[in-house]
């Protein structure tokens, strides 16, 4: 799902140069979020924290870019909210699986 979303954002970015920066911003966010999931699954909490700091800074820049209140900007912001909620859900499910597997040991 996230890959399809990224491909869609990249296609939009290529077709409309004025939106390239905004679409790139959200694609970079998705990449950082994936890297954070990977770091967390490997127990690399320091790396995950560093990625979180980078993500926070990137989100601030993206919000600045998306601050123009166009329809496209609102759509992109909402897609980002949904992507973050899905990421949070995936993290919660991973944590639940980890906790359940601890009991089975």
mmCIF file of C-alpha atoms in Angstrom, residues 30-98:
data_model
loop_
_atom_site.group_PDB
_atom_site.id
_atom_site.type_symbol
_atom_site.label_atom_id
_atom_site.label_comp_id
_atom_site.label_asym_id
_atom_site.label_seq_id
_atom_site.Cartn_x
_atom_site.Cartn_y
_atom_site.Cartn_z
ATOM 1 C CA UNK A 30 7.638 7.558 4.095
ATOM 2 C CA UNK A 31 11.236 6.426 3.613
ATOM 3 C CA UNK A 32 12.234 7.670 7.051
ATOM 4 C CA UNK A 33 9.204 5.981 8.608
ATOM 5 C CA UNK A 34 10.162 2.675 6.959
ATOM 6 C CA UNK A 35 13.737 3.054 8.198
ATOM 7 C CA UNK A 36 12.380 3.698 11.696
ATOM 8 C CA UNK A 37 10.306 0.490 11.561
ATOM 9 C CA UNK A 38 13.360 -1.450 10.412
ATOM 10 C CA UNK A 39 15.542 0.028 13.162
ATOM 11 C CA UNK A 40 12.920 -0.745 15.779
ATOM 12 C CA UNK A 41 12.521 -4.331 14.595
ATOM 13 C CA UNK A 42 16.294 -4.773 14.898
ATOM 14 C CA UNK A 43 16.383 -3.225 18.360
ATOM 15 C CA UNK A 44 18.387 -0.206 17.154
ATOM 16 C CA UNK A 45 16.704 2.296 19.427
ATOM 17 C CA UNK A 46 19.388 4.984 19.110
ATOM 18 C CA UNK A 47 19.125 4.857 15.309
ATOM 19 C CA UNK A 48 15.329 4.935 15.558
ATOM 20 C CA UNK A 49 15.522 8.016 17.794
ATOM 21 C CA UNK A 50 17.887 9.739 15.344
ATOM 22 C CA UNK A 51 15.546 8.916 12.477
ATOM 23 C CA UNK A 52 12.631 10.307 14.517
ATOM 24 C CA UNK A 53 14.505 13.594 14.950
ATOM 25 C CA UNK A 54 15.176 13.731 11.211
ATOM 26 C CA UNK A 55 11.528 12.947 10.540
ATOM 27 C CA UNK A 56 10.351 15.705 12.870
ATOM 28 C CA UNK A 57 12.586 18.229 11.088
ATOM 29 C CA UNK A 58 11.414 17.021 7.691
ATOM 30 C CA UNK A 59 7.763 17.261 8.745
ATOM 31 C CA UNK A 60 8.318 20.856 9.814
ATOM 32 C CA UNK A 61 9.732 21.657 6.373
ATOM 33 C CA UNK A 62 6.922 19.752 4.661
ATOM 34 C CA UNK A 63 4.320 21.620 6.677
ATOM 35 C CA UNK A 64 5.918 24.857 5.574
ATOM 36 C CA UNK A 65 5.734 23.776 1.939
ATOM 37 C CA UNK A 66 2.172 22.537 2.318
ATOM 38 C CA UNK A 67 1.029 25.586 4.243
ATOM 39 C CA UNK A 68 -0.590 27.020 1.158
ATOM 40 C CA UNK A 69 -4.177 26.049 1.660
ATOM 41 C CA UNK A 70 -4.825 24.502 -1.721
ATOM 42 C CA UNK A 71 -6.948 21.457 -2.236
ATOM 43 C CA UNK A 72 -3.886 19.441 -3.247
ATOM 44 C CA UNK A 73 -2.032 20.463 -0.095
ATOM 45 C CA UNK A 74 -4.944 19.412 2.115
ATOM 46 C CA UNK A 75 -5.137 16.061 0.310
ATOM 47 C CA UNK A 76 -1.400 15.488 0.768
ATOM 48 C CA UNK A 77 -1.578 16.373 4.472
ATOM 49 C CA UNK A 78 -4.498 14.000 4.992
ATOM 50 C CA UNK A 79 -2.673 11.218 3.148
ATOM 51 C CA UNK A 80 0.262 11.794 5.467
ATOM 52 C CA UNK A 81 -1.994 11.547 8.524
ATOM 53 C CA UNK A 82 -3.408 8.255 7.231
ATOM 54 C CA UNK A 83 0.061 6.928 6.475
ATOM 55 C CA UNK A 84 1.197 7.805 10.014
ATOM 56 C CA UNK A 85 -1.837 6.104 11.537
ATOM 57 C CA UNK A 86 -1.131 2.973 9.498
ATOM 58 C CA UNK A 87 2.486 3.078 10.647
ATOM 59 C CA UNK A 88 1.380 3.425 14.269
ATOM 60 C CA UNK A 89 -1.004 0.498 13.839
ATOM 61 C CA UNK A 90 1.752 -1.658 12.300
ATOM 62 C CA UNK A 91 4.062 -0.781 15.191
ATOM 63 C CA UNK A 92 1.375 -1.646 17.727
ATOM 64 C CA UNK A 93 0.717 -4.979 15.989
ATOM 65 C CA UNK A 94 4.463 -5.754 15.961
ATOM 66 C CA UNK A 95 4.646 -4.961 19.669
ATOM 67 C CA UNK A 96 1.653 -7.206 20.365
ATOM 68 C CA UNK A 97 3.250 -10.083 18.431
ATOM 69 C CA UNK A 98 6.479 -9.576 20.397
#
